[in-house]
């Protein structure tokens, strides 16, 4: 009899193969007292473990195949950096000395402190960075407990063709498993934006996460089928099901191969509407995959990474180097730099000195924080302006809700420009300024903003969250997170129309822009600029190039009046299935 389980599909593709169950849970941690005369020995033990962990990760880094995307190494580097950071070295050592406790316990306490800070963070990408803390601390715990630390030790020999079923996997595990040729993996924990799942997507490994107790229901060696697109796992499939999945696997492979031919084609609908496809970037390393995707520029460059894992904000010169490098490497294509979107609870010192906001999503974040901390903001604006002397840069302001916020920012920008003039420093005097439309108030008043800015960028991730009052990463309410809700679609339509009315470009840089299910609908609504993760770009391009807008059903825009989500899904299906 076959068994079907449902998790969250996070890395597309179908994998078929025997299960390889990994029984490696988080190591248990107990506190015990260290006599005063042995305290320094305990600190040394911690230092030795840290050194060993670094060595292990450096060895794994060497095993990354030369043709792997750059973010693969970047994720290992993140863990290496954490192992150097005082929060995981000096602070636990100080705890051992102060409390007279064992190294494992000091690490555990420090882990709990760091995780509680991350738990309060509103941004889902930053919030899931607590996984990295867990991965690094688990590695240290295993070394301290003399347990096996690497997949190669736990599962020696080839895992070729197997589907790993585990509690959790680290980015380092993923690299090693890729080397061993696994077909896919299923983990009981994890989320869409964890580094392990991002890596799985980069490496093209089909993966399902968030499938609790998977190891309870599946036996070692049992034949599995996993669908990383919709999150379905089937154990002990019948011949009929297996054959059906084999066909789908073939179709999927053909589809991926077919996409490559779109790389060199212009992006244009069948009836001749030219569309601009841009990429979203989070880290300087993303530039490689952006180049490979054929994007016409960067529609959203998130700058939060510059402020993470450090005590002080980055200096103007440091930022200038980063922005200059990115714009130079885009060789004339525009780079839209978004000013920092840090939350109320995520200050530059990692939250240590901040007051925890009760409702961080509605608190002092993004532009509000920028205007509240003008010195930090001015340093970023100056760095962006100076970098604009080296290529086409646009400035994007996050979380704008009122015209006052915009005019205050414009005053600061003018101040920066005149300072640079006085200092004889060059910049683009015509630099474009745009705002994110991610708060309903901004969408409703989009035409007022459109009169004053050079472009609009719709951030659907937050726009949906704020419109429907649904925390975008709360599992309990995510069934309500609905891009097709008429309120959301109408706000998007208002924003697109406002841009047209004032003759300024409107782009979309939230996840909806990179989801091929919505491409046709957004085209029909008049969207002409899409910015997305580079991995999604060719698929969206294929849909655009195959769409004839004159052939879409007459009922396409009825979806904006459809309060029933089932009916809305049906309409979307009709739109997507039309010729
Ligand atoms: C958005 O809200 O859609 C967006 C692109 O911004 P972020 O995901 O960084 O909040
Ligand atoms: Mg946002």
Short mmCIF file of N, CA, C and O in Angstrom, two decimals, residues 16-132:
data_model
loop_
_atom_site.label_atom_id
_atom_site.label_comp_id
_atom_site.label_asym_id
_atom_site.label_seq_id
_atom_site.Cartn_x
_atom_site.Cartn_y
_atom_site.Cartn_z
N UNK A 16 13.18 10.10 -7.59
CA UNK A 16 12.71 8.75 -7.26
C UNK A 16 13.91 7.95 -6.81
O UNK A 16 14.96 7.99 -7.46
N UNK A 17 13.77 7.24 -5.70
CA UNK A 17 14.90 6.45 -5.23
C UNK A 17 14.63 5.89 -3.85
O UNK A 17 13.62 6.24 -3.22
N UNK A 18 15.51 5.01 -3.35
CA UNK A 18 15.30 4.46 -2.02
C UNK A 18 15.54 5.50 -0.92
O UNK A 18 16.41 6.35 -1.06
N UNK A 19 14.78 5.37 0.17
CA UNK A 19 14.96 6.31 1.29
C UNK A 19 16.27 6.00 2.01
O UNK A 19 16.63 4.83 2.17
N UNK A 20 16.95 7.03 2.42
CA UNK A 20 18.10 6.84 3.32
C UNK A 20 17.82 7.67 4.56
O UNK A 20 17.92 8.89 4.54
N UNK A 21 17.41 6.99 5.62
CA UNK A 21 17.00 7.72 6.81
C UNK A 21 18.23 8.12 7.62
O UNK A 21 19.11 7.30 7.86
N UNK A 22 18.24 9.37 8.00
CA UNK A 22 19.37 9.87 8.79
C UNK A 22 18.89 10.11 10.22
O UNK A 22 18.16 11.07 10.48
N UNK A 23 19.29 9.21 11.10
CA UNK A 23 18.90 9.37 12.52
C UNK A 23 19.97 10.16 13.24
O UNK A 23 20.83 9.62 13.91
N UNK A 24 19.98 11.43 13.02
CA UNK A 24 20.96 12.26 13.69
C UNK A 24 20.23 13.49 14.18
O UNK A 24 19.97 14.42 13.44
N UNK A 25 19.84 13.46 15.44
CA UNK A 25 19.08 14.58 15.98
C UNK A 25 20.01 15.56 16.66
O UNK A 25 21.21 15.32 16.77
N UNK A 26 19.42 16.64 17.15
CA UNK A 26 20.24 17.63 17.87
C UNK A 26 20.88 16.97 19.06
O UNK A 26 20.20 16.25 19.81
N UNK A 27 22.17 17.20 19.29
CA UNK A 27 22.80 16.59 20.47
C UNK A 27 22.19 17.14 21.76
O UNK A 27 21.83 18.31 21.81
N UNK A 28 22.05 16.25 22.78
CA UNK A 28 21.53 16.72 24.07
C UNK A 28 22.59 17.57 24.77
O UNK A 28 23.78 17.28 24.67
N UNK A 29 22.14 18.57 25.49
CA UNK A 29 23.10 19.41 26.19
C UNK A 29 22.72 19.51 27.66
O UNK A 29 21.58 19.86 27.98
N UNK A 30 23.66 19.19 28.52
CA UNK A 30 23.42 19.30 29.96
C UNK A 30 24.41 20.27 30.56
O UNK A 30 25.53 20.43 30.05
N UNK A 31 23.97 20.91 31.65
CA UNK A 31 24.91 21.80 32.33
C UNK A 31 25.63 21.03 33.41
O UNK A 31 25.01 20.22 34.13
N UNK A 32 26.94 21.20 33.50
CA UNK A 32 27.64 20.71 34.68
C UNK A 32 28.69 21.73 35.11
O UNK A 32 29.10 22.59 34.32
N UNK A 33 29.07 21.64 36.40
CA UNK A 33 29.98 22.66 36.94
C UNK A 33 31.43 22.29 36.66
O UNK A 33 31.81 21.13 36.75
N UNK A 34 32.20 23.30 36.37
CA UNK A 34 33.63 23.09 36.15
C UNK A 34 34.35 23.67 37.37
O UNK A 34 34.14 24.85 37.71
N UNK A 35 35.18 22.89 38.05
CA UNK A 35 35.90 23.44 39.21
C UNK A 35 36.79 24.61 38.76
O UNK A 35 37.32 24.58 37.64
N UNK A 36 36.95 25.62 39.63
CA UNK A 36 37.70 26.83 39.23
C UNK A 36 39.05 26.51 38.60
O UNK A 36 39.46 27.15 37.62
N UNK A 37 39.75 25.48 39.13
CA UNK A 37 41.11 25.21 38.60
C UNK A 37 41.06 24.65 37.16
O UNK A 37 42.08 24.60 36.48
N UNK A 38 39.87 24.21 36.71
CA UNK A 38 39.79 23.64 35.35
C UNK A 38 39.10 24.55 34.34
O UNK A 38 38.88 24.17 33.19
N UNK A 39 38.78 25.76 34.82
CA UNK A 39 38.02 26.67 33.94
C UNK A 39 38.80 26.97 32.65
O UNK A 39 38.26 26.87 31.54
N UNK A 40 40.08 27.31 32.80
CA UNK A 40 40.84 27.69 31.61
C UNK A 40 40.98 26.50 30.64
O UNK A 40 41.00 26.67 29.43
N UNK A 41 41.02 25.29 31.23
CA UNK A 41 41.09 24.10 30.39
C UNK A 41 39.79 23.97 29.57
O UNK A 41 39.81 23.59 28.39
N UNK A 42 38.67 24.31 30.21
CA UNK A 42 37.38 24.22 29.52
C UNK A 42 37.30 25.26 28.39
O UNK A 42 36.79 24.96 27.30
N UNK A 43 37.82 26.46 28.68
CA UNK A 43 37.83 27.50 27.63
C UNK A 43 38.66 27.00 26.44
O UNK A 43 38.29 27.17 25.28
N UNK A 44 39.79 26.35 26.78
CA UNK A 44 40.66 25.82 25.71
C UNK A 44 39.91 24.76 24.90
O UNK A 44 40.06 24.66 23.68
N UNK A 45 39.12 23.96 25.59
CA UNK A 45 38.36 22.89 24.92
C UNK A 45 37.40 23.51 23.89
O UNK A 45 37.25 23.02 22.78
N UNK A 46 36.78 24.61 24.32
CA UNK A 46 35.86 25.31 23.40
C UNK A 46 36.64 25.84 22.20
O UNK A 46 36.22 25.69 21.04
N UNK A 47 37.81 26.45 22.49
CA UNK A 47 38.60 27.03 21.40
C UNK A 47 39.02 25.96 20.40
O UNK A 47 38.99 26.14 19.19
N UNK A 48 39.41 24.80 20.97
CA UNK A 48 39.87 23.71 20.11
C UNK A 48 38.72 23.22 19.21
O UNK A 48 38.89 22.96 18.02
N UNK A 49 37.53 23.13 19.82
CA UNK A 49 36.36 22.67 19.03
C UNK A 49 36.06 23.66 17.92
O UNK A 49 35.74 23.28 16.79
N UNK A 50 36.16 24.96 18.24
CA UNK A 50 35.88 25.99 17.23
C UNK A 50 36.87 25.86 16.07
O UNK A 50 36.51 25.95 14.90
N UNK A 51 38.14 25.63 16.46
CA UNK A 51 39.17 25.51 15.43
C UNK A 51 38.88 24.30 14.53
O UNK A 51 38.97 24.37 13.30
N UNK A 52 38.49 23.22 15.18
CA UNK A 52 38.21 22.01 14.41
C UNK A 52 37.00 22.20 13.48
O UNK A 52 37.00 21.75 12.33
N UNK A 53 35.99 22.91 14.00
CA UNK A 53 34.79 23.17 13.18
C UNK A 53 35.18 23.99 11.95
O UNK A 53 34.72 23.72 10.84
N UNK A 54 36.05 24.97 12.16
CA UNK A 54 36.49 25.78 11.03
C UNK A 54 37.24 24.93 10.01
O UNK A 54 37.04 25.06 8.80
N UNK A 55 38.06 24.04 10.53
CA UNK A 55 38.83 23.19 9.61
C UNK A 55 37.88 22.30 8.79
O UNK A 55 38.02 22.15 7.57
N UNK A 56 36.88 21.74 9.50
CA UNK A 56 35.92 20.88 8.79
C UNK A 56 35.24 21.65 7.66
O UNK A 56 35.10 21.15 6.54
N UNK A 57 34.82 22.87 7.98
CA UNK A 57 34.08 23.64 6.96
C UNK A 57 35.00 24.03 5.80
O UNK A 57 34.59 24.03 4.64
N UNK A 58 36.27 24.32 6.14
CA UNK A 58 37.20 24.66 5.05
C UNK A 58 37.41 23.45 4.14
O UNK A 58 37.50 23.58 2.92
N UNK A 59 37.46 22.26 4.76
CA UNK A 59 37.62 21.04 3.94
C UNK A 59 36.41 20.84 3.04
O UNK A 59 36.54 20.45 1.88
N UNK A 60 35.23 21.10 3.61
CA UNK A 60 34.00 20.93 2.80
C UNK A 60 34.00 21.94 1.65
O UNK A 60 33.65 21.63 0.52
N UNK A 61 34.45 23.15 1.97
CA UNK A 61 34.50 24.20 0.93
C UNK A 61 35.33 23.73 -0.28
O UNK A 61 34.99 24.01 -1.42
N UNK A 62 36.42 23.01 0.05
CA UNK A 62 37.29 22.54 -1.05
C UNK A 62 36.57 21.51 -1.93
O UNK A 62 36.96 21.27 -3.05
N UNK A 63 35.55 20.88 -1.37
CA UNK A 63 34.87 19.83 -2.14
C UNK A 63 33.78 20.38 -3.05
O UNK A 63 33.14 19.63 -3.77
N UNK A 64 33.56 21.69 -2.99
CA UNK A 64 32.50 22.26 -3.84
C UNK A 64 32.98 22.19 -5.29
O UNK A 64 34.07 22.65 -5.61
N UNK A 65 32.17 21.58 -6.18
CA UNK A 65 32.61 21.48 -7.57
C UNK A 65 32.82 22.87 -8.19
O UNK A 65 32.12 23.83 -7.82
N UNK A 66 33.80 22.97 -9.07
CA UNK A 66 34.17 24.26 -9.66
C UNK A 66 33.01 24.93 -10.37
O UNK A 66 32.93 26.16 -10.41
N UNK A 67 32.08 24.13 -10.92
CA UNK A 67 31.00 24.76 -11.70
C UNK A 67 29.76 25.06 -10.85
O UNK A 67 28.72 25.46 -11.37
N UNK A 68 29.87 24.87 -9.52
CA UNK A 68 28.70 25.13 -8.66
C UNK A 68 28.44 26.63 -8.58
O UNK A 68 29.38 27.42 -8.64
N UNK A 69 27.17 27.04 -8.43
CA UNK A 69 26.89 28.48 -8.31
C UNK A 69 27.64 29.07 -7.10
O UNK A 69 27.89 28.37 -6.11
N UNK A 70 27.95 30.38 -7.19
CA UNK A 70 28.79 30.99 -6.15
C UNK A 70 28.13 31.00 -4.77
O UNK A 70 28.80 31.02 -3.76
N UNK A 71 26.78 30.99 -4.74
CA UNK A 71 26.15 31.08 -3.42
C UNK A 71 26.43 29.82 -2.59
O UNK A 71 26.31 29.83 -1.38
N UNK A 72 26.83 28.73 -3.25
CA UNK A 72 27.12 27.50 -2.51
C UNK A 72 28.28 27.78 -1.54
O UNK A 72 28.19 27.51 -0.34
N UNK A 73 29.36 28.36 -2.07
CA UNK A 73 30.50 28.67 -1.20
C UNK A 73 30.13 29.76 -0.20
O UNK A 73 30.56 29.73 0.95
N UNK A 74 29.28 30.69 -0.64
CA UNK A 74 28.93 31.80 0.25
C UNK A 74 28.25 31.30 1.53
O UNK A 74 28.47 31.83 2.61
N UNK A 75 27.43 30.25 1.40
CA UNK A 75 26.74 29.75 2.59
C UNK A 75 27.72 29.08 3.56
O UNK A 75 27.56 29.18 4.77
N UNK A 76 28.72 28.40 3.02
CA UNK A 76 29.72 27.79 3.90
C UNK A 76 30.53 28.93 4.56
O UNK A 76 30.84 28.88 5.75
N UNK A 77 30.81 29.97 3.77
CA UNK A 77 31.56 31.10 4.32
C UNK A 77 30.80 31.77 5.46
O UNK A 77 31.40 32.24 6.42
N UNK A 78 29.48 31.81 5.34
CA UNK A 78 28.68 32.42 6.42
C UNK A 78 28.95 31.68 7.73
O UNK A 78 29.16 32.30 8.78
N UNK A 79 28.97 30.35 7.67
CA UNK A 79 29.22 29.57 8.89
C UNK A 79 30.65 29.77 9.38
O UNK A 79 30.90 29.85 10.58
N UNK A 80 31.58 29.89 8.43
CA UNK A 80 32.97 30.13 8.85
C UNK A 80 33.08 31.48 9.56
O UNK A 80 33.75 31.61 10.58
N UNK A 81 32.39 32.48 9.02
CA UNK A 81 32.43 33.81 9.64
C UNK A 81 31.83 33.78 11.05
O UNK A 81 32.34 34.40 11.98
N UNK A 82 30.73 33.02 11.17
CA UNK A 82 30.10 32.93 12.49
C UNK A 82 31.05 32.31 13.51
O UNK A 82 31.06 32.68 14.68
N UNK A 83 31.86 31.36 13.03
CA UNK A 83 32.79 30.70 13.95
C UNK A 83 33.95 31.61 14.35
O UNK A 83 34.75 31.28 15.21
N UNK A 84 34.04 32.75 13.67
CA UNK A 84 35.08 33.72 14.01
C UNK A 84 34.50 34.83 14.88
O UNK A 84 35.23 35.55 15.55
N UNK A 85 33.18 34.98 14.81
CA UNK A 85 32.53 36.12 15.45
C UNK A 85 32.58 36.00 16.98
O UNK A 85 32.44 34.91 17.53
N UNK A 86 32.74 37.17 17.63
CA UNK A 86 32.87 37.14 19.09
C UNK A 86 31.62 36.57 19.77
O UNK A 86 31.69 36.02 20.85
N UNK A 87 30.44 36.70 19.09
CA UNK A 87 29.22 36.18 19.72
C UNK A 87 29.28 34.67 19.93
O UNK A 87 28.63 34.13 20.82
N UNK A 88 30.08 33.99 19.11
CA UNK A 88 30.19 32.54 19.29
C UNK A 88 31.57 32.11 19.82
O UNK A 88 31.81 30.93 19.98
N UNK A 89 32.43 33.07 20.05
CA UNK A 89 33.75 32.70 20.58
C UNK A 89 33.94 33.36 21.95
O UNK A 89 33.91 32.69 22.98
N UNK A 90 34.08 34.69 21.93
CA UNK A 90 34.41 35.38 23.19
C UNK A 90 33.27 35.28 24.21
O UNK A 90 33.51 35.05 25.39
N UNK A 91 32.02 35.47 23.75
CA UNK A 91 30.92 35.50 24.75
C UNK A 91 30.77 34.14 25.45
O UNK A 91 30.73 34.07 26.68
N UNK A 92 30.73 33.01 24.70
CA UNK A 92 30.65 31.72 25.42
C UNK A 92 31.87 31.48 26.34
O UNK A 92 31.72 30.94 27.44
N UNK A 93 33.05 31.94 25.91
CA UNK A 93 34.23 31.76 26.78
C UNK A 93 34.04 32.56 28.07
O UNK A 93 34.35 32.07 29.18
N UNK A 94 33.51 33.79 27.92
CA UNK A 94 33.28 34.62 29.11
C UNK A 94 32.24 33.95 30.02
O UNK A 94 32.34 34.01 31.25
N UNK A 95 31.26 33.28 29.43
CA UNK A 95 30.23 32.61 30.23
C UNK A 95 30.83 31.45 31.02
O UNK A 95 30.44 31.20 32.17
N UNK A 96 31.72 30.72 30.38
CA UNK A 96 32.37 29.59 31.08
C UNK A 96 33.07 30.12 32.32
O UNK A 96 32.94 29.59 33.43
N UNK A 97 33.77 31.24 32.13
CA UNK A 97 34.53 31.82 33.26
C UNK A 97 33.59 32.35 34.33
O UNK A 97 33.82 32.16 35.52
N UNK A 98 32.51 33.01 33.90
CA UNK A 98 31.62 33.65 34.87
C UNK A 98 30.75 32.63 35.63
O UNK A 98 30.62 32.67 36.85
N UNK A 99 30.18 31.67 34.89
CA UNK A 99 29.25 30.73 35.52
C UNK A 99 29.92 29.47 36.02
O UNK A 99 29.33 28.68 36.74
N UNK A 100 31.17 29.26 35.55
CA UNK A 100 31.85 28.01 35.89
C UNK A 100 31.14 26.82 35.28
O UNK A 100 31.04 25.75 35.89
N UNK A 101 30.62 27.00 34.07
CA UNK A 101 29.87 25.90 33.43
C UNK A 101 30.67 25.29 32.29
O UNK A 101 31.71 25.83 31.88
N UNK A 102 30.17 24.17 31.75
CA UNK A 102 30.85 23.50 30.65
C UNK A 102 30.62 24.25 29.33
O UNK A 102 29.67 25.03 29.20
N UNK A 103 31.50 23.98 28.36
CA UNK A 103 31.45 24.69 27.09
C UNK A 103 30.12 24.46 26.37
O UNK A 103 29.54 25.39 25.79
N UNK A 104 29.62 23.22 26.43
CA UNK A 104 28.36 22.92 25.73
C UNK A 104 27.23 23.82 26.24
O UNK A 104 26.43 24.34 25.48
N UNK A 105 27.21 23.98 27.58
CA UNK A 105 26.11 24.75 28.18
C UNK A 105 26.24 26.23 27.82
O UNK A 105 25.25 26.91 27.51
N UNK A 106 27.49 26.73 27.86
CA UNK A 106 27.71 28.14 27.51
C UNK A 106 27.23 28.40 26.07
O UNK A 106 26.56 29.40 25.79
N UNK A 107 27.53 27.46 25.19
CA UNK A 107 27.09 27.62 23.79
C UNK A 107 25.57 27.58 23.70
O UNK A 107 24.95 28.32 22.96
N UNK A 108 24.98 26.68 24.50
CA UNK A 108 23.52 26.55 24.47
C UNK A 108 22.84 27.84 24.92
O UNK A 108 21.88 28.31 24.31
N UNK A 109 23.38 28.44 26.01
CA UNK A 109 22.80 29.69 26.51
C UNK A 109 22.92 30.80 25.47
O UNK A 109 21.98 31.56 25.23
N UNK A 110 24.09 30.86 24.86
CA UNK A 110 24.31 31.88 23.86
C UNK A 110 23.41 31.65 22.65
O UNK A 110 22.85 32.57 22.07
N UNK A 111 23.22 30.38 22.31
CA UNK A 111 22.30 30.04 21.21
C UNK A 111 20.89 30.56 21.51
O UNK A 111 20.24 31.19 20.69
N UNK A 112 20.42 30.30 22.74
CA UNK A 112 19.07 30.71 23.11
C UNK A 112 18.91 32.23 23.03
O UNK A 112 17.89 32.73 22.58
N UNK A 113 19.95 32.95 23.48
CA UNK A 113 19.88 34.41 23.43
C UNK A 113 19.78 34.87 21.98
O UNK A 113 18.94 35.69 21.61
N UNK A 114 20.67 34.33 21.13
CA UNK A 114 20.68 34.78 19.74
C UNK A 114 19.38 34.42 19.03
O UNK A 114 18.81 35.22 18.30
N UNK A 115 18.89 33.21 19.30
CA UNK A 115 17.67 32.78 18.63
C UNK A 115 16.48 33.63 19.05
O UNK A 115 15.62 33.97 18.24
N UNK A 116 16.46 34.03 20.34
CA UNK A 116 15.32 34.85 20.77
C UNK A 116 15.35 36.20 20.07
O UNK A 116 14.30 36.76 19.75
N UNK A 117 16.54 36.71 19.77
CA UNK A 117 16.62 37.98 19.02
C UNK A 117 16.08 37.74 17.60
O UNK A 117 15.25 38.49 17.09
N UNK A 118 16.54 36.66 16.97
CA UNK A 118 16.11 36.38 15.59
C UNK A 118 14.60 36.11 15.52
O UNK A 118 13.96 36.47 14.54
N UNK A 119 14.06 35.48 16.57
CA UNK A 119 12.63 35.16 16.56
C UNK A 119 11.76 36.41 16.47
O UNK A 119 10.64 36.37 15.99
N UNK A 120 12.29 37.52 16.99
CA UNK A 120 11.52 38.75 16.99
C UNK A 120 11.57 39.48 15.66
O UNK A 120 10.84 40.42 15.41
N UNK A 121 12.48 39.02 14.79
CA UNK A 121 12.68 39.76 13.55
C UNK A 121 11.51 39.55 12.60
O UNK A 121 11.01 38.46 12.43
N UNK A 122 11.11 40.65 11.99
CA UNK A 122 9.94 40.59 11.12
C UNK A 122 10.29 40.03 9.74
O UNK A 122 9.52 39.32 9.13
N UNK A 123 11.50 40.34 9.29
CA UNK A 123 11.87 39.93 7.94
C UNK A 123 12.10 38.42 7.90
O UNK A 123 12.94 37.90 8.62
N UNK A 124 11.38 37.68 7.04
CA UNK A 124 11.49 36.22 7.06
C UNK A 124 12.88 35.73 6.70
O UNK A 124 13.34 34.72 7.22
N UNK A 125 13.55 36.47 5.80
CA UNK A 125 14.88 36.02 5.41
C UNK A 125 15.82 36.09 6.61
O UNK A 125 16.51 35.14 6.94
N UNK A 126 15.76 37.23 7.31
CA UNK A 126 16.65 37.37 8.47
C UNK A 126 16.22 36.44 9.59
O UNK A 126 17.03 35.90 10.31
N UNK A 127 14.89 36.24 9.71
CA UNK A 127 14.40 35.42 10.82
C UNK A 127 14.92 33.98 10.69
O UNK A 127 15.25 33.34 11.67
N UNK A 128 14.96 33.48 9.47
CA UNK A 128 15.40 32.09 9.34
C UNK A 128 16.92 31.96 9.46
O UNK A 128 17.43 30.85 9.40
N UNK A 129 17.62 33.08 9.63
CA UNK A 129 19.06 32.97 9.85
C UNK A 129 19.37 32.29 11.18
O UNK A 129 20.49 31.94 11.45
N UNK A 130 18.34 32.14 12.02
CA UNK A 130 18.60 31.41 13.27
C UNK A 130 18.94 29.96 12.97
O UNK A 130 19.60 29.30 13.75
N UNK A 131 18.50 29.45 11.81
CA UNK A 131 18.90 28.09 11.41
C UNK A 131 20.42 27.99 11.34
O UNK A 131 21.01 26.97 11.68
N UNK A 132 21.04 29.06 10.83
CA UNK A 132 22.49 29.03 10.71
C UNK A 132 23.15 28.93 12.08
O UNK A 132 24.13 28.23 12.27
#
